[in-house]
mmCIF file of C-alpha atoms in Angstrom:
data_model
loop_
_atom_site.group_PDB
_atom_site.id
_atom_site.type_symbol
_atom_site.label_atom_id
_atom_site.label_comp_id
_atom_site.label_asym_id
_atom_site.label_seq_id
_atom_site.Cartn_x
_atom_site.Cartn_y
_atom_site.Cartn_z
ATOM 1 C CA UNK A 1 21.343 -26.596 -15.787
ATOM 2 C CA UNK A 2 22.818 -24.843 -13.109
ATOM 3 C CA UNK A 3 22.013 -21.604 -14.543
ATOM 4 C CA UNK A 4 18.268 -22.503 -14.715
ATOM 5 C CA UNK A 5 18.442 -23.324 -10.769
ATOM 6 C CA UNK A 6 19.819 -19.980 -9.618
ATOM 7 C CA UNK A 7 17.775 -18.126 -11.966
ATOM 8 C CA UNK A 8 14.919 -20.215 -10.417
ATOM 9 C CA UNK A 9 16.149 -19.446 -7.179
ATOM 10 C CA UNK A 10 16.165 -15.932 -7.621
ATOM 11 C CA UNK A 11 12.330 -15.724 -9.135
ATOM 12 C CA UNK A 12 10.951 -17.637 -5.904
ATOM 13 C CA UNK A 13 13.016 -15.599 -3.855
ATOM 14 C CA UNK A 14 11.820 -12.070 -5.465
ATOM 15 C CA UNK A 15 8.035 -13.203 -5.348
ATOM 16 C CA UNK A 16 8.113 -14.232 -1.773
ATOM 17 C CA UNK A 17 9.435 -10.797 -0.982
ATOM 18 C CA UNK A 18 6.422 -8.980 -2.571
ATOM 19 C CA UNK A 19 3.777 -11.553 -1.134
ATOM 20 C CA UNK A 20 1.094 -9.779 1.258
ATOM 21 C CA UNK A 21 0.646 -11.382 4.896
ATOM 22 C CA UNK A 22 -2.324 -10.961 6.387
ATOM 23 C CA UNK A 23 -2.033 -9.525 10.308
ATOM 24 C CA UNK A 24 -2.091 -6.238 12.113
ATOM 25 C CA UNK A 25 0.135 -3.530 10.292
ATOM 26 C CA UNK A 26 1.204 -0.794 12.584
ATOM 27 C CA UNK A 27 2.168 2.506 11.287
ATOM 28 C CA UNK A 28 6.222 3.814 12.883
ATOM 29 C CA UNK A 29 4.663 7.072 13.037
ATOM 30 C CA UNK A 30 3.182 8.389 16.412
ATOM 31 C CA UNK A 31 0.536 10.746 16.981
ATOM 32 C CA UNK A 32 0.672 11.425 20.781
ATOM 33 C CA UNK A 33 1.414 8.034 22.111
ATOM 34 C CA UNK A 34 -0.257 5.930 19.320
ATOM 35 C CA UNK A 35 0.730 4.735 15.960
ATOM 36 C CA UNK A 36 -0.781 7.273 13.301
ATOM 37 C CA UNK A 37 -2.460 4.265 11.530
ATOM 38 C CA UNK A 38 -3.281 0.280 12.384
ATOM 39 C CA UNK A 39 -4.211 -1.567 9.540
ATOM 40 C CA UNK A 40 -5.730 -5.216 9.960
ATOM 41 C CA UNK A 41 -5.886 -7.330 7.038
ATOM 42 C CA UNK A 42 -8.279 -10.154 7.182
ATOM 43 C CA UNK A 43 -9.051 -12.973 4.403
ATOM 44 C CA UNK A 44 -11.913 -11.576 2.720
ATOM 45 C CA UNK A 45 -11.987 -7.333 4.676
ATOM 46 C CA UNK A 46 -9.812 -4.990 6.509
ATOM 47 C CA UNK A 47 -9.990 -2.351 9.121
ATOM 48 C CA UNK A 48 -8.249 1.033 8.911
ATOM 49 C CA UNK A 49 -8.153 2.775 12.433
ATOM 50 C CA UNK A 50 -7.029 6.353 12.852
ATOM 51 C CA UNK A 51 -6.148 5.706 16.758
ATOM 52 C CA UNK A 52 -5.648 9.613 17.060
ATOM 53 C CA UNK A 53 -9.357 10.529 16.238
ATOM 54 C CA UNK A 54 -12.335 8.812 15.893
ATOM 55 C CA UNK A 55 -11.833 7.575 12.065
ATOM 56 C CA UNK A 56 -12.389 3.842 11.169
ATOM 57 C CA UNK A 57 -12.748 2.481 7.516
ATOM 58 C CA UNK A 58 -13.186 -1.258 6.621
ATOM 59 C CA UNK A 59 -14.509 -2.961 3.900
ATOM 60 C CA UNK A 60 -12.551 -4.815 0.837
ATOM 61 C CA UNK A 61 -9.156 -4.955 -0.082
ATOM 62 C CA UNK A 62 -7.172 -6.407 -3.261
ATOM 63 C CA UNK A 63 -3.722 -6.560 -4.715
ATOM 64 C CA UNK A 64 -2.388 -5.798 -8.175
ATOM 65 C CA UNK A 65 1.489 -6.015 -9.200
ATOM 66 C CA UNK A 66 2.997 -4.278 -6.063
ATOM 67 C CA UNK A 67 -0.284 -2.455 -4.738
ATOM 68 C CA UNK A 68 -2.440 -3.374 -2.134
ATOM 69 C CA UNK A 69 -5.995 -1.135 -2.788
ATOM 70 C CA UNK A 70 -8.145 -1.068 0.142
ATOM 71 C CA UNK A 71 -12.227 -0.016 -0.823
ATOM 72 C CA UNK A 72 -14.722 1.057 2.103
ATOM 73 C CA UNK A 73 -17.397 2.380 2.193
ATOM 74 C CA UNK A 74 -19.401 3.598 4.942
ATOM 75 C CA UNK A 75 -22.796 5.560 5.747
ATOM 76 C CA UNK A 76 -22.596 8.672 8.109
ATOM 77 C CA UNK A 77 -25.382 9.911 10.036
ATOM 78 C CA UNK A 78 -25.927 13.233 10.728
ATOM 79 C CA UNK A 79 -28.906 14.106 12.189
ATOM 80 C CA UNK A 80 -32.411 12.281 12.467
ATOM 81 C CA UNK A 81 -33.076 12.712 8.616
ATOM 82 C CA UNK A 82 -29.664 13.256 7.289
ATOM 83 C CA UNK A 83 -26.820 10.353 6.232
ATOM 84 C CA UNK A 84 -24.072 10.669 3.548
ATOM 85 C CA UNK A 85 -22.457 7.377 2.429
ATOM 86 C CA UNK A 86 -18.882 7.709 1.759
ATOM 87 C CA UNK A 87 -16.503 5.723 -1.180
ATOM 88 C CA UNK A 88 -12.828 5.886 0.199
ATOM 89 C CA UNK A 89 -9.925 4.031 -1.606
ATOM 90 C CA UNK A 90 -6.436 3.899 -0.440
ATOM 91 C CA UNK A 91 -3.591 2.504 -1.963
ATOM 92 C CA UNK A 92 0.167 1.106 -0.384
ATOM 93 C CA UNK A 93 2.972 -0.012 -2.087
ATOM 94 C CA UNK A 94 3.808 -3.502 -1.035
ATOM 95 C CA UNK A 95 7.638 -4.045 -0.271
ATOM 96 C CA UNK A 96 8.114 -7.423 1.850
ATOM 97 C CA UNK A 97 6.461 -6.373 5.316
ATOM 98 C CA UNK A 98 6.476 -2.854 4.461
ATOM 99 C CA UNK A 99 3.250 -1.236 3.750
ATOM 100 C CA UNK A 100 4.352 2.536 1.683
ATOM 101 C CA UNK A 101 1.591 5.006 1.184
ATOM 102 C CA UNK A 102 2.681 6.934 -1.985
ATOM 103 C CA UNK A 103 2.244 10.133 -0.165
ATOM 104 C CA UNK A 104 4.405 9.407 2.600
ATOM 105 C CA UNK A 105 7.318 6.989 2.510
ATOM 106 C CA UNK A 106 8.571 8.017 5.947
ATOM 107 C CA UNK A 107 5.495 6.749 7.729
ATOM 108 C CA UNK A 108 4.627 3.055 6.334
ATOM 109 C CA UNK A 109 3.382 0.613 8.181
ATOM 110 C CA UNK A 110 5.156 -2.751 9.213
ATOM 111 C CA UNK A 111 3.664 -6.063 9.823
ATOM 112 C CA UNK A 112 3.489 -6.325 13.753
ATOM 113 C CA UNK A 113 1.245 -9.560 14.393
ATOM 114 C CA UNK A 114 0.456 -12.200 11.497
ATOM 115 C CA UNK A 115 -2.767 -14.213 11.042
ATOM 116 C CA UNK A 116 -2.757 -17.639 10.645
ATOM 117 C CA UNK A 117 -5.818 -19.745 9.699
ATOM 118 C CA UNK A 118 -6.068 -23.445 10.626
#
């Protein structure tokens, strides 16, 4: 019986630690004197702001296993008669309140403010 509580224990304890929080995620990487990235997760979208240009994504996000896949998609305008619409995915690795982009594991992005919904 006791075996069955610690191994209990230790299943509850290693799926909180890969749970997604929704909140403001702020990248530890600074470009001039602003994070690199600010991701805010809300229930049902998300926001991806580049604070060093003029780059903002949002649209849908979902989780699989250990992933977190974030799907905009956005129409640019050009000119009067010219627009391009734009798919853009990115994926993070989820590790407690660690956001990981594959590409860089130096720069991830940590949970900095949390949303709570009454």
């Amino acid at each position: 019986m006791r075996k069955i509580i610690i191994l209990f224990c230790i299943f509850s304890f290693a799926s909180y630690n890969s749970q997604l929080k929704l909140g403001k995620y702020v990248n530890i990487c600074y470009v001039t004197d602003a994070p690199s990235s600010i991701l805010t997760l809300k229930k049902n979208n998300f926001v991806l702001m580049y604070p060093g240009s003029v780059e903002q994504f949002s649209g849908v996000w979902a989780v699989k296993n250990d992933t977190l896949l974030l799907t905009s998609q956005y129409q640019s305008t050009l000119g009067k008669n010219d627009s391009v619409s734009v798919n853009k995915k990115h994926y993070f690795k989820i590790k407690r309140k660690k956001l990981i982009h594959p590409e860089n594991e130096k720069c991830f992005l940590t949970l900095k403010n949390k949303l709570t919904y009454d």
